[in-house]
Amino acid sequence: MLAQPATPAAIARRDAVIDIDPDASCLEIQGLSLAYAGTPALSDLTLRVPRHRVTAFIGPSGCGKSTLLRALNRLHDLNETVSRRGAIRLEGQEIHAPEVAVAELRRRVGMVFQTPNPFPMSIYENVAFGLRLQGGLRKRQRDEVVEWALRSAALWDEVKERLGDSAWSLSGGQQQRLVIARTLAVKPEVLLLDEPASALDPISTLKIEELIRNLKSQLTLVLVTHNMQQAARVSDYTAFLHGGELVEYAPTDALFTNPRLARTENYITGRMA
Ligand SMILES: Nc1ncnc2c1ncn2[C@@H]1O[C@H](COP(=O)(O)OP(=O)(O)OP(=O)(O)O)[C@@H](O)[C@H]1O
Ligand SMILES: [Mg+2]
């Protein structure tokens, strides 16, 4: 079949999407379309996510940010109404390939949601949870990983004297950092964050942002945020989505100071809801 001739709009969009070096990319999304009960939510998205960088997904409510993030660790698997086309590769391997175990994929690609969701157990046990599921660690080794994960999540100093207390005794901001520590404990390669600070106060938000910036030395981060200042503060690359399409994808500085397309400019300047 002959390829459709590209429309001027499609050419403009293609020019506004940065091409990340395949060798430097951790995730590769190619021609991804997704629909809920036949209603499209993502249309033919193609982008690469660079390794050890923070990539932000921005765009108006309902544009498909969470849908895309959830696709990256197969959270749609249990939704029978979802249909999907296209490829998602993690370090070159298609995540839907039959040999990929979904539990192992979710260990490699961790996810943190908007509302902190610590388990009803102690601070220590929350972080040790995934390690216990994996098994194989002696108590001393487990203690070391728990401390490492809590330090990585910038929470250790606040909780080291009270590891046996209920996780629910922590503040919202501390709970979110605990959830990040729980995710880090199993050593993921990618951390997906869906508006991780939108339920938090400004000080807790700044702590999460600092944490995100510091974590990129360890892993690849993908951040969904409504807050454009936040995207500008923490991300290296920004993808602007609208109506389920990838409109523009560029280094964050370039996207915010010199957007290529009018649609992007209208959004970042507040002319589009
Ligand atoms: N489980 C679902 N079943 C049916 N439709 C859904 C489901 N989840 C999302 N949608 C629809 O898919 C589209 C994209 O939703 P999504 O949650 O990905 O948007 P979003 O960009 O994350 O929005 P927000 O900024 O409000 O969180 C919307 O039209 C939404 O109504
Ligand atoms: Mg969302």
PDB file of C-alpha atoms in Angstrom, residues 91-235:
ATOM      1  CA  GLU A  91      15.722  -0.734  26.112  1.00  0.00           C
ATOM      2  CA  GLY A  92      14.861  -2.121  22.699  1.00  0.00           C
ATOM      3  CA  GLN A  93      12.422  -4.802  23.861  1.00  0.00           C
ATOM      4  CA  GLU A  94       8.705  -4.620  23.056  1.00  0.00           C
ATOM      5  CA  ILE A  95       6.928  -4.525  26.435  1.00  0.00           C
ATOM      6  CA  HIS A  96       3.985  -6.587  25.133  1.00  0.00           C
ATOM      7  CA  ALA A  97       6.190  -9.398  23.844  1.00  0.00           C
ATOM      8  CA  PRO A  98       5.028 -12.791  25.150  1.00  0.00           C
ATOM      9  CA  GLU A  99       8.285 -13.365  27.026  1.00  0.00           C
ATOM     10  CA  VAL A 100       7.864 -10.152  29.054  1.00  0.00           C
ATOM     11  CA  ALA A 101       6.382 -10.834  32.506  1.00  0.00           C
ATOM     12  CA  VAL A 102       4.220  -7.914  33.547  1.00  0.00           C
ATOM     13  CA  ALA A 103       5.375  -8.042  37.204  1.00  0.00           C
ATOM     14  CA  GLU A 104       8.996  -7.761  36.104  1.00  0.00           C
ATOM     15  CA  LEU A 105       8.094  -4.937  33.688  1.00  0.00           C
ATOM     16  CA  ARG A 106       6.452  -3.036  36.579  1.00  0.00           C
ATOM     17  CA  ARG A 107       9.549  -3.553  38.721  1.00  0.00           C
ATOM     18  CA  ARG A 108      11.657  -2.057  35.931  1.00  0.00           C
ATOM     19  CA  VAL A 109       9.140   0.722  35.258  1.00  0.00           C
ATOM     20  CA  GLY A 110       7.807   2.058  38.564  1.00  0.00           C
ATOM     21  CA  MET A 111       4.815   4.355  38.863  1.00  0.00           C
ATOM     22  CA  VAL A 112       3.818   7.004  41.384  1.00  0.00           C
ATOM     23  CA  PHE A 113       0.336   8.537  41.331  1.00  0.00           C
ATOM     24  CA  GLN A 114      -1.142  11.893  42.269  1.00  0.00           C
ATOM     25  CA  THR A 115      -2.454  10.844  45.680  1.00  0.00           C
ATOM     26  CA  PRO A 116       0.108   9.188  47.960  1.00  0.00           C
ATOM     27  CA  ASN A 117      -0.919   5.565  48.507  1.00  0.00           C
ATOM     28  CA  PRO A 118       1.227   4.044  51.272  1.00  0.00           C
ATOM     29  CA  PHE A 119       0.194   0.553  52.345  1.00  0.00           C
ATOM     30  CA  PRO A 120      -1.431   0.104  55.788  1.00  0.00           C
ATOM     31  CA  MET A 121       1.789  -0.979  57.461  1.00  0.00           C
ATOM     32  CA  SER A 122       4.884   0.568  59.015  1.00  0.00           C
ATOM     33  CA  ILE A 123       7.239   2.954  57.249  1.00  0.00           C
ATOM     34  CA  TYR A 124       9.889   0.219  57.124  1.00  0.00           C
ATOM     35  CA  GLU A 125       7.516  -2.436  55.804  1.00  0.00           C
ATOM     36  CA  ASN A 126       6.255  -0.149  53.052  1.00  0.00           C
ATOM     37  CA  VAL A 127       9.766   0.182  51.659  1.00  0.00           C
ATOM     38  CA  ALA A 128      10.629  -3.480  52.274  1.00  0.00           C
ATOM     39  CA  PHE A 129       7.401  -4.682  50.624  1.00  0.00           C
ATOM     40  CA  GLY A 130       8.759  -5.305  47.124  1.00  0.00           C
ATOM     41  CA  LEU A 131      11.986  -6.753  48.524  1.00  0.00           C
ATOM     42  CA  ARG A 132      10.033  -9.293  50.563  1.00  0.00           C
ATOM     43  CA  LEU A 133       8.033 -10.280  47.481  1.00  0.00           C
ATOM     44  CA  GLN A 134      11.265 -10.866  45.600  1.00  0.00           C
ATOM     45  CA  GLY A 135      12.734 -12.778  48.543  1.00  0.00           C
ATOM     46  CA  GLY A 136      16.343 -13.778  48.853  1.00  0.00           C
ATOM     47  CA  LEU A 137      17.594 -10.997  51.115  1.00  0.00           C
ATOM     48  CA  ARG A 138      18.776 -11.423  54.694  1.00  0.00           C
ATOM     49  CA  LYS A 139      17.474  -8.933  57.239  1.00  0.00           C
ATOM     50  CA  ARG A 140      20.733  -6.972  57.289  1.00  0.00           C
ATOM     51  CA  GLN A 141      20.772  -6.628  53.490  1.00  0.00           C
ATOM     52  CA  ARG A 142      17.107  -5.646  53.517  1.00  0.00           C
ATOM     53  CA  ASP A 143      17.792  -2.996  56.162  1.00  0.00           C
ATOM     54  CA  GLU A 144      20.532  -1.586  53.966  1.00  0.00           C
ATOM     55  CA  VAL A 145      18.312  -1.343  50.908  1.00  0.00           C
ATOM     56  CA  VAL A 146      15.502   0.254  52.950  1.00  0.00           C
ATOM     57  CA  GLU A 147      17.930   2.891  54.238  1.00  0.00           C
ATOM     58  CA  TRP A 148      19.337   3.465  50.750  1.00  0.00           C
ATOM     59  CA  ALA A 149      15.842   3.871  49.266  1.00  0.00           C
ATOM     60  CA  LEU A 150      14.734   6.259  52.034  1.00  0.00           C
ATOM     61  CA  ARG A 151      17.907   8.306  51.578  1.00  0.00           C
ATOM     62  CA  SER A 152      17.389   8.370  47.793  1.00  0.00           C
ATOM     63  CA  ALA A 153      13.862   9.657  48.398  1.00  0.00           C
ATOM     64  CA  ALA A 154      15.211  12.366  50.760  1.00  0.00           C
ATOM     65  CA  LEU A 155      13.177  10.983  53.654  1.00  0.00           C
ATOM     66  CA  TRP A 156      15.685   9.060  55.812  1.00  0.00           C
ATOM     67  CA  ASP A 157      16.543  11.849  58.239  1.00  0.00           C
ATOM     68  CA  GLU A 158      12.876  12.514  58.946  1.00  0.00           C
ATOM     69  CA  VAL A 159      11.927   8.886  59.646  1.00  0.00           C
ATOM     70  CA  LYS A 160      15.053   7.025  60.809  1.00  0.00           C
ATOM     71  CA  GLU A 161      13.947   7.177  64.474  1.00  0.00           C
ATOM     72  CA  ARG A 162      10.411   5.986  63.727  1.00  0.00           C
ATOM     73  CA  LEU A 163      10.654   3.258  61.095  1.00  0.00           C
ATOM     74  CA  GLY A 164       8.139   1.112  63.000  1.00  0.00           C
ATOM     75  CA  ASP A 165       5.432   3.788  63.000  1.00  0.00           C
ATOM     76  CA  SER A 166       2.451   3.537  60.686  1.00  0.00           C
ATOM     77  CA  ALA A 167       3.057   5.054  57.257  1.00  0.00           C
ATOM     78  CA  TRP A 168      -0.229   6.879  57.716  1.00  0.00           C
ATOM     79  CA  SER A 169       1.295   8.896  60.582  1.00  0.00           C
ATOM     80  CA  LEU A 170       3.389  10.784  58.008  1.00  0.00           C
ATOM     81  CA  SER A 171       2.381  14.065  56.341  1.00  0.00           C
ATOM     82  CA  GLY A 172       1.119  13.981  52.750  1.00  0.00           C
ATOM     83  CA  GLY A 173       4.473  15.144  51.392  1.00  0.00           C
ATOM     84  CA  GLN A 174       6.338  12.556  53.469  1.00  0.00           C
ATOM     85  CA  GLN A 175       3.894   9.859  52.334  1.00  0.00           C
ATOM     86  CA  GLN A 176       4.605  10.730  48.701  1.00  0.00           C
ATOM     87  CA  ARG A 177       8.360  10.482  49.295  1.00  0.00           C
ATOM     88  CA  LEU A 178       7.746   7.154  51.083  1.00  0.00           C
ATOM     89  CA  VAL A 179       5.884   5.862  48.022  1.00  0.00           C
ATOM     90  CA  ILE A 180       8.831   6.979  45.883  1.00  0.00           C
ATOM     91  CA  ALA A 181      11.208   5.135  48.276  1.00  0.00           C
ATOM     92  CA  ARG A 182       9.018   2.024  48.029  1.00  0.00           C
ATOM     93  CA  THR A 183       9.242   2.202  44.242  1.00  0.00           C
ATOM     94  CA  LEU A 184      13.009   2.831  44.253  1.00  0.00           C
ATOM     95  CA  ALA A 185      13.720  -0.091  46.617  1.00  0.00           C
ATOM     96  CA  VAL A 186      13.302  -2.625  43.802  1.00  0.00           C
ATOM     97  CA  LYS A 187      15.757  -0.664  41.625  1.00  0.00           C
ATOM     98  CA  PRO A 188      13.597   0.387  38.653  1.00  0.00           C
ATOM     99  CA  GLU A 189      15.147   1.744  35.465  1.00  0.00           C
ATOM    100  CA  VAL A 190      12.276   4.156  34.843  1.00  0.00           C
ATOM    101  CA  LEU A 191      10.105   6.120  37.249  1.00  0.00           C
ATOM    102  CA  LEU A 192       6.741   7.357  35.945  1.00  0.00           C
ATOM    103  CA  LEU A 193       5.213  10.168  37.985  1.00  0.00           C
ATOM    104  CA  ASP A 194       1.610  11.228  37.326  1.00  0.00           C
ATOM    105  CA  GLU A 195       1.197  14.688  38.862  1.00  0.00           C
ATOM    106  CA  PRO A 196       3.129  13.551  41.941  1.00  0.00           C
ATOM    107  CA  ALA A 197       2.982  16.908  43.691  1.00  0.00           C
ATOM    108  CA  SER A 198      -0.432  18.239  42.764  1.00  0.00           C
ATOM    109  CA  ALA A 199      -1.963  17.164  46.104  1.00  0.00           C
ATOM    110  CA  LEU A 200       0.900  18.663  48.124  1.00  0.00           C
ATOM    111  CA  ASP A 201       1.712  22.026  49.731  1.00  0.00           C
ATOM    112  CA  PRO A 202       4.349  24.305  48.118  1.00  0.00           C
ATOM    113  CA  ILE A 203       7.250  23.240  50.400  1.00  0.00           C
ATOM    114  CA  SER A 204       6.553  19.534  49.853  1.00  0.00           C
ATOM    115  CA  THR A 205       6.247  20.236  46.134  1.00  0.00           C
ATOM    116  CA  LEU A 206       9.705  21.808  46.041  1.00  0.00           C
ATOM    117  CA  LYS A 207      11.115  18.784  47.876  1.00  0.00           C
ATOM    118  CA  ILE A 208       9.610  16.428  45.312  1.00  0.00           C
ATOM    119  CA  GLU A 209      10.973  18.581  42.479  1.00  0.00           C
ATOM    120  CA  GLU A 210      14.462  18.552  43.983  1.00  0.00           C
ATOM    121  CA  LEU A 211      14.186  14.810  44.421  1.00  0.00           C
ATOM    122  CA  ILE A 212      13.198  14.360  40.768  1.00  0.00           C
ATOM    123  CA  ARG A 213      16.201  16.389  39.623  1.00  0.00           C
ATOM    124  CA  ASN A 214      18.544  14.375  41.850  1.00  0.00           C
ATOM    125  CA  LEU A 215      17.167  10.986  40.833  1.00  0.00           C
ATOM    126  CA  LYS A 216      18.049  11.291  37.178  1.00  0.00           C
ATOM    127  CA  SER A 217      21.610  10.232  37.926  1.00  0.00           C
ATOM    128  CA  GLN A 218      20.110   6.862  38.916  1.00  0.00           C
ATOM    129  CA  LEU A 219      17.254   6.360  36.465  1.00  0.00           C
ATOM    130  CA  THR A 220      15.023   7.767  33.722  1.00  0.00           C
ATOM    131  CA  LEU A 221      12.071   9.876  34.826  1.00  0.00           C
ATOM    132  CA  VAL A 222       8.818  10.717  33.062  1.00  0.00           C
ATOM    133  CA  LEU A 223       6.722  13.385  34.724  1.00  0.00           C
ATOM    134  CA  VAL A 224       3.122  14.267  33.933  1.00  0.00           C
ATOM    135  CA  THR A 225       2.307  17.716  35.209  1.00  0.00           C
ATOM    136  CA  HIS A 226      -0.364  20.350  34.815  1.00  0.00           C
ATOM    137  CA  ASN A 227       2.040  22.893  36.148  1.00  0.00           C
ATOM    138  CA  MET A 228       4.138  24.406  33.381  1.00  0.00           C
ATOM    139  CA  GLN A 229       6.486  26.138  35.814  1.00  0.00           C
ATOM    140  CA  GLN A 230       7.145  22.730  37.320  1.00  0.00           C
ATOM    141  CA  ALA A 231       7.886  21.219  33.913  1.00  0.00           C
ATOM    142  CA  ALA A 232      10.245  24.145  33.214  1.00  0.00           C
ATOM    143  CA  ARG A 233      11.974  23.740  36.601  1.00  0.00           C
ATOM    144  CA  VAL A 234      12.606  20.014  36.557  1.00  0.00           C
ATOM    145  CA  SER A 235      12.508  18.571  33.069  1.00  0.00           C
TER     146      SER A 235
END
